[in-house]
mmCIF file with all atom_site columns, C-alpha atoms in Angstrom:
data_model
loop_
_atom_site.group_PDB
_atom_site.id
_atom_site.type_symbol
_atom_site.label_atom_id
_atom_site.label_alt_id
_atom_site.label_comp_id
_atom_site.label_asym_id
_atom_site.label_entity_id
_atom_site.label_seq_id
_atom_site.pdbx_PDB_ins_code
_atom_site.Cartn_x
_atom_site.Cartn_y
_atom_site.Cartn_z
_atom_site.occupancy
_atom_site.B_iso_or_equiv
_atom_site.pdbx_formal_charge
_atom_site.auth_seq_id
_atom_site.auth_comp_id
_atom_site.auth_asym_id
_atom_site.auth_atom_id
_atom_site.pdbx_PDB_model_num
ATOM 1   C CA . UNK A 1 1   ? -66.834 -9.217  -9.204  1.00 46.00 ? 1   UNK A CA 1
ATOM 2   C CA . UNK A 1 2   ? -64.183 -6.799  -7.658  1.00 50.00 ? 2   UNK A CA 1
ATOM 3   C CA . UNK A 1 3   ? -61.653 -8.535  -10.326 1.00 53.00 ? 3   UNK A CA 1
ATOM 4   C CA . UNK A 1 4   ? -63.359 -7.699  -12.883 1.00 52.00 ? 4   UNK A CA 1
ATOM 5   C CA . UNK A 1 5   ? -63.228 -4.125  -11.497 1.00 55.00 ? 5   UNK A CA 1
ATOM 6   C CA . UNK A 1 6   ? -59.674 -3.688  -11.074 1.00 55.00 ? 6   UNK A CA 1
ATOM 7   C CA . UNK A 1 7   ? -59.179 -4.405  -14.874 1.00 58.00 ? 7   UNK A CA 1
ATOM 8   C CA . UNK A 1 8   ? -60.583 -1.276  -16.698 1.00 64.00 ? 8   UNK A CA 1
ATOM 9   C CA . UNK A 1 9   ? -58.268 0.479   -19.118 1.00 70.00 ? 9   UNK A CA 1
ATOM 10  C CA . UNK A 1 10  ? -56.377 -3.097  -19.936 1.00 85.00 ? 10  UNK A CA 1
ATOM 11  C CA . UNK A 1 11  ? -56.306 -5.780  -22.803 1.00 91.00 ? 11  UNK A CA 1
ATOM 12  C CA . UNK A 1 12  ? -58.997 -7.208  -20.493 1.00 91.00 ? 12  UNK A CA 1
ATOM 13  C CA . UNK A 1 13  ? -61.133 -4.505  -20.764 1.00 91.00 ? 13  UNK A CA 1
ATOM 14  C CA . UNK A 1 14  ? -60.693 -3.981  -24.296 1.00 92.00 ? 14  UNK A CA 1
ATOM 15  C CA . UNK A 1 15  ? -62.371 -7.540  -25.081 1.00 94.00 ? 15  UNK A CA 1
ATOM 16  C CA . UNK A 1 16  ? -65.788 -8.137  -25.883 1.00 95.00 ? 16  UNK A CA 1
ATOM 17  C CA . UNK A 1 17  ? -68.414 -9.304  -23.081 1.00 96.00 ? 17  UNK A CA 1
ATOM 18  C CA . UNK A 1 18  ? -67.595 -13.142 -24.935 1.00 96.00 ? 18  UNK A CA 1
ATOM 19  C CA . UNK A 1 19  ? -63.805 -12.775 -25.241 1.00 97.00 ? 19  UNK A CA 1
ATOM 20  C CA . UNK A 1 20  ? -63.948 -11.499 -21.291 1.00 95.00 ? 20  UNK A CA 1
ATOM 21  C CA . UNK A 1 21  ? -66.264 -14.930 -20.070 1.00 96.00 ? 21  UNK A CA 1
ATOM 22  C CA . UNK A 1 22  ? -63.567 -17.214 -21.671 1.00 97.00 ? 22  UNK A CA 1
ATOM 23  C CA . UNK A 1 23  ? -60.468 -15.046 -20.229 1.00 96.00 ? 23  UNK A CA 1
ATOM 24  C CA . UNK A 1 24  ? -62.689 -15.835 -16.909 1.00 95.00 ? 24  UNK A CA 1
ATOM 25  C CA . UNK A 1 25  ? -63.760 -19.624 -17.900 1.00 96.00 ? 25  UNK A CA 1
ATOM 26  C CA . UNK A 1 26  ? -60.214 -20.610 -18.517 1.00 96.00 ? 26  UNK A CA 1
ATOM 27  C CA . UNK A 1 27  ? -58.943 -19.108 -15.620 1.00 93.00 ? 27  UNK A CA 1
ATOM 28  C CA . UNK A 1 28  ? -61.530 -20.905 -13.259 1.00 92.00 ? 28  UNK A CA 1
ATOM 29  C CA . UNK A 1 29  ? -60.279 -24.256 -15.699 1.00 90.00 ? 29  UNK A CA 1
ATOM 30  C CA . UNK A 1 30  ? -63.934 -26.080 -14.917 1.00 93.00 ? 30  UNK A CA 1
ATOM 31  C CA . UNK A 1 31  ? -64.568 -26.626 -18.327 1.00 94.00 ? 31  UNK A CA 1
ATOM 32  C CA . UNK A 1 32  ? -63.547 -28.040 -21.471 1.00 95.00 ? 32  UNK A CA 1
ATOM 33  C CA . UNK A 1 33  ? -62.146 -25.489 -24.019 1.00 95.00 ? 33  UNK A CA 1
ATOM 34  C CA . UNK A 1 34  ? -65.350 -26.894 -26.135 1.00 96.00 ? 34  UNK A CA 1
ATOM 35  C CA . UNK A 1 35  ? -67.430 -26.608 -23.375 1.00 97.00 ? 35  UNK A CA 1
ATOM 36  C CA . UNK A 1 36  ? -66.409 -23.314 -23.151 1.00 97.00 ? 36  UNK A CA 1
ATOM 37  C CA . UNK A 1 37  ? -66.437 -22.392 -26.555 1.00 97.00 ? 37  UNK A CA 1
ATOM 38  C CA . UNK A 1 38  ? -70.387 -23.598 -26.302 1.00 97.00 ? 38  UNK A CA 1
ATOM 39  C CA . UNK A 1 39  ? -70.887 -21.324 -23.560 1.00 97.00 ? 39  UNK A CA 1
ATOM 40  C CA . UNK A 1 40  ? -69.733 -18.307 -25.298 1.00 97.00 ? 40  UNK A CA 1
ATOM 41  C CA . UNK A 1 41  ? -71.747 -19.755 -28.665 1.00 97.00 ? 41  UNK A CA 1
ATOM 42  C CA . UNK A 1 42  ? -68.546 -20.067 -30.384 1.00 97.00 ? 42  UNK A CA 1
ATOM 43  C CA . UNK A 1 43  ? -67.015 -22.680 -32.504 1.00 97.00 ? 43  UNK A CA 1
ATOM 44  C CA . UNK A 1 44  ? -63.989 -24.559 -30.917 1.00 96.00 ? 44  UNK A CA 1
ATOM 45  C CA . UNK A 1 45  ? -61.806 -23.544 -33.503 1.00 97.00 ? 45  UNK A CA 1
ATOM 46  C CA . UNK A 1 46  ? -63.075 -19.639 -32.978 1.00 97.00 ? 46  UNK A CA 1
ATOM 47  C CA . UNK A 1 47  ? -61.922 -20.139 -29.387 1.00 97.00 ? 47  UNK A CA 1
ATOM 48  C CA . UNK A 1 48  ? -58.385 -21.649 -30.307 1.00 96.00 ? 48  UNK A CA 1
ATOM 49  C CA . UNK A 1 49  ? -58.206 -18.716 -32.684 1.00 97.00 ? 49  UNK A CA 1
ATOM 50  C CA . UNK A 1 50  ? -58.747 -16.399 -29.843 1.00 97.00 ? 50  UNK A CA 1
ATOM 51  C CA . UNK A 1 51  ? -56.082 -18.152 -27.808 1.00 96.00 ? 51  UNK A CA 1
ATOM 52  C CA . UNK A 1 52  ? -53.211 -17.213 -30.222 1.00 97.00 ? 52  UNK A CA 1
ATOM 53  C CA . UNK A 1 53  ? -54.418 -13.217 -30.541 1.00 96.00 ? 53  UNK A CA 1
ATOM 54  C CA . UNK A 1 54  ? -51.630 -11.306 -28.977 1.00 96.00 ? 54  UNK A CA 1
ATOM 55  C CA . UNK A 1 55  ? -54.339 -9.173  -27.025 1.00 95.00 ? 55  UNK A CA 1
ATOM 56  C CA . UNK A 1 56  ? -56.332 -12.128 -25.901 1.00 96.00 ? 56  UNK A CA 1
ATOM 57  C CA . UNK A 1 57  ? -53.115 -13.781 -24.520 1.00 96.00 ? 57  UNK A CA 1
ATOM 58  C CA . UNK A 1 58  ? -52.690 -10.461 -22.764 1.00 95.00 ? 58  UNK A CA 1
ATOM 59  C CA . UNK A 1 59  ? -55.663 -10.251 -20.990 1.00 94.00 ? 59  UNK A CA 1
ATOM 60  C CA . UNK A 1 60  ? -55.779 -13.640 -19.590 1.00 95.00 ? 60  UNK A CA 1
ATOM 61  C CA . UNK A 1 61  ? -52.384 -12.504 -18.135 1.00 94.00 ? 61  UNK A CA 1
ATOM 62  C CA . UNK A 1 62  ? -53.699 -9.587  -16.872 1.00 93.00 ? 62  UNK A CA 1
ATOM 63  C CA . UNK A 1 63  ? -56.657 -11.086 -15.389 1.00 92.00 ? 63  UNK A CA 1
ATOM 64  C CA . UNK A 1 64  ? -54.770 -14.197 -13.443 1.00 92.00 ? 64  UNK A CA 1
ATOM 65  C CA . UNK A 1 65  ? -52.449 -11.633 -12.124 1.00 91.00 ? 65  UNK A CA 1
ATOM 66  C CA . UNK A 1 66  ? -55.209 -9.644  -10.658 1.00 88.00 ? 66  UNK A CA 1
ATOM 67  C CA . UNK A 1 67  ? -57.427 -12.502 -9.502  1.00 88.00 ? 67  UNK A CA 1
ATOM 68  C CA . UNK A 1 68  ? -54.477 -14.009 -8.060  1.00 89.00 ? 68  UNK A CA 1
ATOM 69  C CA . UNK A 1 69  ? -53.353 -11.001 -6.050  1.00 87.00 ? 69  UNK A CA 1
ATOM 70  C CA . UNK A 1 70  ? -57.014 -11.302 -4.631  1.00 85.00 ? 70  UNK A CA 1
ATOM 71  C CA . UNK A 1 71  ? -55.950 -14.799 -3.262  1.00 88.00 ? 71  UNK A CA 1
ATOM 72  C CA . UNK A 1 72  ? -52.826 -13.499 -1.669  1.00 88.00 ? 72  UNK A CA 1
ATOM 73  C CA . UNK A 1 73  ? -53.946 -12.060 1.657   1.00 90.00 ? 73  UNK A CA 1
ATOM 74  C CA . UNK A 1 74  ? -56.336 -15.207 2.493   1.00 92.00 ? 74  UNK A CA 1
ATOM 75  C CA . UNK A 1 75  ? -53.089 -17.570 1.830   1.00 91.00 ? 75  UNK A CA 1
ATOM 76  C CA . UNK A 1 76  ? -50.901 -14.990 4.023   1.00 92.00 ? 76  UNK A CA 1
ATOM 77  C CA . UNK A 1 77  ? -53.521 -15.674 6.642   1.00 94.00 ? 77  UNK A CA 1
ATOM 78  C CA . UNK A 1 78  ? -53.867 -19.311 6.553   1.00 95.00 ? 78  UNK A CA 1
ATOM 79  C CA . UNK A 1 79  ? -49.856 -18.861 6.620   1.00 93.00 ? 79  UNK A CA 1
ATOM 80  C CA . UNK A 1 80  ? -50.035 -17.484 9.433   1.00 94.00 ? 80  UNK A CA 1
ATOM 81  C CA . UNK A 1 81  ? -52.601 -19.585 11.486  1.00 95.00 ? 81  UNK A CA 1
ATOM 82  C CA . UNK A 1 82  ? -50.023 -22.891 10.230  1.00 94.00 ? 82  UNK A CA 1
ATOM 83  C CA . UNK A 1 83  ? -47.262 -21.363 12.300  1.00 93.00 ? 83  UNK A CA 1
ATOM 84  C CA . UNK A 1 84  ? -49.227 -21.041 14.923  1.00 95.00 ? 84  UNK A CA 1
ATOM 85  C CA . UNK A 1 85  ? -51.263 -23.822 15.425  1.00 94.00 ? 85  UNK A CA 1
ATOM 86  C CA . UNK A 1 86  ? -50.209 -26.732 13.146  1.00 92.00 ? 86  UNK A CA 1
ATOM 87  C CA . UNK A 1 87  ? -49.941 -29.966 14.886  1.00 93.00 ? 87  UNK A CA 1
ATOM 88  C CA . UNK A 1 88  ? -46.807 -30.748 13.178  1.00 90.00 ? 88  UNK A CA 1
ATOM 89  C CA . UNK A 1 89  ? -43.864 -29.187 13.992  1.00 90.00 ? 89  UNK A CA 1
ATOM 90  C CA . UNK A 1 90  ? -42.123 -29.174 10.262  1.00 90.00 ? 90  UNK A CA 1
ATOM 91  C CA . UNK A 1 91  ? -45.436 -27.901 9.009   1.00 91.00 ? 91  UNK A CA 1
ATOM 92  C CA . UNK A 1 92  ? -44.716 -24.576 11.764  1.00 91.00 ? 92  UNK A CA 1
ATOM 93  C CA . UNK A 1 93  ? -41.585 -24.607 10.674  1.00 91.00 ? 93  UNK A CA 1
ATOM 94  C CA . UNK A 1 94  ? -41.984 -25.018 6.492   1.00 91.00 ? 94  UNK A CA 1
ATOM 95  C CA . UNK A 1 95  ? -45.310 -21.730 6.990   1.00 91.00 ? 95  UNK A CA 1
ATOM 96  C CA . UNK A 1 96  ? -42.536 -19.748 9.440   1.00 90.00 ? 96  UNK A CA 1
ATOM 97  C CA . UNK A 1 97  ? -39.732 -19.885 6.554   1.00 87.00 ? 97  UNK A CA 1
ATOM 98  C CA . UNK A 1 98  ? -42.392 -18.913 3.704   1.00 88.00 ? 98  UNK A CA 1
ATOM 99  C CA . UNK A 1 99  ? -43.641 -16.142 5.930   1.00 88.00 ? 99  UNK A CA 1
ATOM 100 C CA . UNK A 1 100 ? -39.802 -14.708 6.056   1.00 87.00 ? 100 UNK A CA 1
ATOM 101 C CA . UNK A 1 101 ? -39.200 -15.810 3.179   1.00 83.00 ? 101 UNK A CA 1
ATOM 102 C CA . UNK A 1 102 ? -42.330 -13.744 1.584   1.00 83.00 ? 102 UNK A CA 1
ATOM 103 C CA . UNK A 1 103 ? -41.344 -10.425 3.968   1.00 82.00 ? 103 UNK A CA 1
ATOM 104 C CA . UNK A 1 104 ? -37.507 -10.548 2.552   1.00 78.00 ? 104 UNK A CA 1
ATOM 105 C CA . UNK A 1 105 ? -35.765 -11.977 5.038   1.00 78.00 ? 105 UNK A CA 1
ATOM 106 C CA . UNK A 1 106 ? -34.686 -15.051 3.149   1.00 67.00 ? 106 UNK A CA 1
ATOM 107 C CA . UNK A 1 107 ? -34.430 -16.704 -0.787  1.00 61.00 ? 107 UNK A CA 1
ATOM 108 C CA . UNK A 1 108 ? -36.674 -18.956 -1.971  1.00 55.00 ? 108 UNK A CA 1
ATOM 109 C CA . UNK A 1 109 ? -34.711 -21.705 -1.531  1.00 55.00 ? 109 UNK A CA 1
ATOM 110 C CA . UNK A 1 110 ? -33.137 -20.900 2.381   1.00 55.00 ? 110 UNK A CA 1
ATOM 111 C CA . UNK A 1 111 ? -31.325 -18.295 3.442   1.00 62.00 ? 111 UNK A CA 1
ATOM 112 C CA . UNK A 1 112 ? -28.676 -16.360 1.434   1.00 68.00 ? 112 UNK A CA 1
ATOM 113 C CA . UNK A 1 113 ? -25.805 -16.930 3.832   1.00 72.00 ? 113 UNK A CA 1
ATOM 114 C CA . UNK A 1 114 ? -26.561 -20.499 4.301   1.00 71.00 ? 114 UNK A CA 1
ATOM 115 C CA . UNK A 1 115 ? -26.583 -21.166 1.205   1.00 72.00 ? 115 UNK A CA 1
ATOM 116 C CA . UNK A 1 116 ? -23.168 -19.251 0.459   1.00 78.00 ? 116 UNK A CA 1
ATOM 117 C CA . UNK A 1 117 ? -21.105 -21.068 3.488   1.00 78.00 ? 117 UNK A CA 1
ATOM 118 C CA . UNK A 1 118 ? -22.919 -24.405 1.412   1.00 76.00 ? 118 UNK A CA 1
ATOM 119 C CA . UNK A 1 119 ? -21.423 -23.092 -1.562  1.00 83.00 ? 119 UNK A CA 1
ATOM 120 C CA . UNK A 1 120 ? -17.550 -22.604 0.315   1.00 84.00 ? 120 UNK A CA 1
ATOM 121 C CA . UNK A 1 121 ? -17.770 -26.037 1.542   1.00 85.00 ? 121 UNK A CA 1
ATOM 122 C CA . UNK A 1 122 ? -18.614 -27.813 -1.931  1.00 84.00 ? 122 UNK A CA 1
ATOM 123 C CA . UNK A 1 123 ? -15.702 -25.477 -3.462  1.00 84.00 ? 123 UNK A CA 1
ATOM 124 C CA . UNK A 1 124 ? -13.557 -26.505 -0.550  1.00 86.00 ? 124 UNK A CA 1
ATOM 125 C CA . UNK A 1 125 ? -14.051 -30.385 -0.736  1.00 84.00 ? 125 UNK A CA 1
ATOM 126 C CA . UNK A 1 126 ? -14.006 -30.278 -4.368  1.00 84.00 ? 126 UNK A CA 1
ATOM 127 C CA . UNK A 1 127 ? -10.260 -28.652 -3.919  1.00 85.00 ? 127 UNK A CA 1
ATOM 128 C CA . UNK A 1 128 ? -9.626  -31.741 -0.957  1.00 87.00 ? 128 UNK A CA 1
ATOM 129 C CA . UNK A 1 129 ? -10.644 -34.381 -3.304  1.00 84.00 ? 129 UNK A CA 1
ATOM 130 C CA . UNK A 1 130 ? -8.681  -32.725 -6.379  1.00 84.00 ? 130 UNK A CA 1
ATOM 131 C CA . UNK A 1 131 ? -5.871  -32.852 -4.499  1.00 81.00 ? 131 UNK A CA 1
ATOM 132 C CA . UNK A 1 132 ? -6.099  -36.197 -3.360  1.00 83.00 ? 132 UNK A CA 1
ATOM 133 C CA . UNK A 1 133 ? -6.473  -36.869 -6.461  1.00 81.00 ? 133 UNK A CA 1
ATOM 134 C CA . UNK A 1 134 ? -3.682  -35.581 -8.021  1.00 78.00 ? 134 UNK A CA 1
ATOM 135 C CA . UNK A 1 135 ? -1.634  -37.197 -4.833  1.00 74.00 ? 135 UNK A CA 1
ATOM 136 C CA . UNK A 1 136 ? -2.628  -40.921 -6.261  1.00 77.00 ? 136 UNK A CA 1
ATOM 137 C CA . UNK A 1 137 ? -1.627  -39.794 -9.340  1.00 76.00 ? 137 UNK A CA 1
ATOM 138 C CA . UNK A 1 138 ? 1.928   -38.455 -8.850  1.00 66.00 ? 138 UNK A CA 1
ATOM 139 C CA . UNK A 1 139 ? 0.538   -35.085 -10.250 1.00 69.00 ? 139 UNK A CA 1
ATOM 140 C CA . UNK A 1 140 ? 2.581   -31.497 -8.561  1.00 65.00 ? 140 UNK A CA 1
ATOM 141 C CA . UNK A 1 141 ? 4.664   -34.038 -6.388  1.00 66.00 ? 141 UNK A CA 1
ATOM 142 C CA . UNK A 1 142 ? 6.421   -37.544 -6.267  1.00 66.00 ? 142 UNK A CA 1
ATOM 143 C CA . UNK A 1 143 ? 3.813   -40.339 -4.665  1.00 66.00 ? 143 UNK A CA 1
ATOM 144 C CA . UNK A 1 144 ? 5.642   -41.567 -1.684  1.00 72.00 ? 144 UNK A CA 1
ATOM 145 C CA . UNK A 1 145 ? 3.870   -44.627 -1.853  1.00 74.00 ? 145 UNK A CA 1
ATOM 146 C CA . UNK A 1 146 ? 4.780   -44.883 -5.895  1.00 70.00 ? 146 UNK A CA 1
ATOM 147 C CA . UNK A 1 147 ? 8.305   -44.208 -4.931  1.00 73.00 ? 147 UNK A CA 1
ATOM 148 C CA . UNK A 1 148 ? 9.086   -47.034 -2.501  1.00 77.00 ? 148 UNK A CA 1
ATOM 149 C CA . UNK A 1 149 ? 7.293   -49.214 -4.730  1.00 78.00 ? 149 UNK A CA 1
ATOM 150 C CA . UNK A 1 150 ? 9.603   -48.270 -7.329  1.00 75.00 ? 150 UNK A CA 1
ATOM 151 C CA . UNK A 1 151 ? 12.442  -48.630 -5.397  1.00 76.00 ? 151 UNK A CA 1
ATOM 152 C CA . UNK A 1 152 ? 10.894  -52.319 -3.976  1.00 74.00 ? 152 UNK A CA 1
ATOM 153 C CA . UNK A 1 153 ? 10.805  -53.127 -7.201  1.00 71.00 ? 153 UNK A CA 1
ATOM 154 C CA . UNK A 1 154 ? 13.978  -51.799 -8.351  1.00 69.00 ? 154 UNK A CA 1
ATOM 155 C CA . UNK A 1 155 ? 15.875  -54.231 -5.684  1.00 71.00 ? 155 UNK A CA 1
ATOM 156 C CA . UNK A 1 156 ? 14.271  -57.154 -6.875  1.00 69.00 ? 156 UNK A CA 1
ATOM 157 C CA . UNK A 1 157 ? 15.201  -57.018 -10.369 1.00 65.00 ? 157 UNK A CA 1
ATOM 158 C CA . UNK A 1 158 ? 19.035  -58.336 -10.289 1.00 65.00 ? 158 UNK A CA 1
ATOM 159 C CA . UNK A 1 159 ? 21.650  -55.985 -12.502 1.00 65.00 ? 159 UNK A CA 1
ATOM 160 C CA . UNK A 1 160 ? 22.403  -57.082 -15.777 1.00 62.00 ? 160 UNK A CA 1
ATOM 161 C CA . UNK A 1 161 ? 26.212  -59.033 -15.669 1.00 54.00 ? 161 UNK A CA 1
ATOM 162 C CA . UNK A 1 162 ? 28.814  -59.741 -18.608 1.00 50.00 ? 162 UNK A CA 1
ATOM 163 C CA . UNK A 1 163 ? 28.244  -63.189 -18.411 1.00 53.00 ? 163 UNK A CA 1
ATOM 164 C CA . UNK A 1 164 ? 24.703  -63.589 -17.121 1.00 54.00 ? 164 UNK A CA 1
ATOM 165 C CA . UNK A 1 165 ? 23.577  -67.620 -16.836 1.00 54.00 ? 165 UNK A CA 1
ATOM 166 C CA . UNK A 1 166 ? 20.974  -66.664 -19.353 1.00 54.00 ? 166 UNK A CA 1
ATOM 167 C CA . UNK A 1 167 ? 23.138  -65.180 -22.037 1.00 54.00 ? 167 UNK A CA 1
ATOM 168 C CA . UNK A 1 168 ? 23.992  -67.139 -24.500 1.00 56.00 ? 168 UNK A CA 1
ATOM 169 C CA . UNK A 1 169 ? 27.069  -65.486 -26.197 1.00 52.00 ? 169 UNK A CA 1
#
């Protein structure tokens, strides 16, 4: 197994030829961790031990990182052949952006300047509808609205007189 290779002078290669199999048997996740520990003729509980070790832990990183760098050129590939000859155009379009994205041209989530002009509009709106805001309210400036209102309201209500109807004196 050319994975296997690639891990000399690691935490992976420090293991035992059991400790190595379950690195590899939880990787591949086909099997239960008992049917694992079986396979290795280990208890369950030796197994779960072997999971917390610092080392252990170590080398199952180090051997997913490897196997998975094996992976990457075949997915770069079929990548590839999707921009080219999908039958959907969003599926061209959604390999085409992961492509860029993958070479540097881009984020992970879109491109960089995109998503900094989307950033200046929400900051912008969010400064229209503060101020809007703070129009309705009266805040920084008198309401026009609010002051002929006020001044409606102001003409309804009569002026107090000395000798108001009301009054009794």
């Amino acid at each position: 197994m050319t994975v296997y290779k690639s891990l000399q002078n690691g935490a992976f290669q420090s293991l035992d030829e059991r400790r190595k199999k379950a690195v590899i048997m939880l990787f591949e996740d086909e099997l239960t961790d008992e049917e694992i520990a079986k396979t290795v003729n280990r208890s369950r509980q030796t197994l779960a031990n072997w999971k917390k070790n610092q080392n252990f832990i170590k080398a199952q990183q180090e051997y997913r990182h490897i196997a998975l760098d094996g992976y990457v050129p075949d997915a770069v590939k079929q990548l590839h052949q999707l921009s080219l000859n999908a039958k959907s155009e969003m599926v061209r379009l959604q390999a085409n952006t992961t492509i860029l994205t993958m070479a540097g041209f881009g984020s992970a989530d879109g491109n960089d300047e995109l998503r900094k002009a989307q950033i200046r509009k929400a900051n912008a709106d969010a400064r229209i509808v503060e101020h809007k805001a703070n129009e309705l309210e009266g805040v920084g400036h008198v309401n026009p609205l609010l002051k002929a209102l006020t001044k409606g309201a102001a003409q309804l209500v009569p002026k107090e007189e000395e000798n108001d109807a009301n009054t009794v004196e």
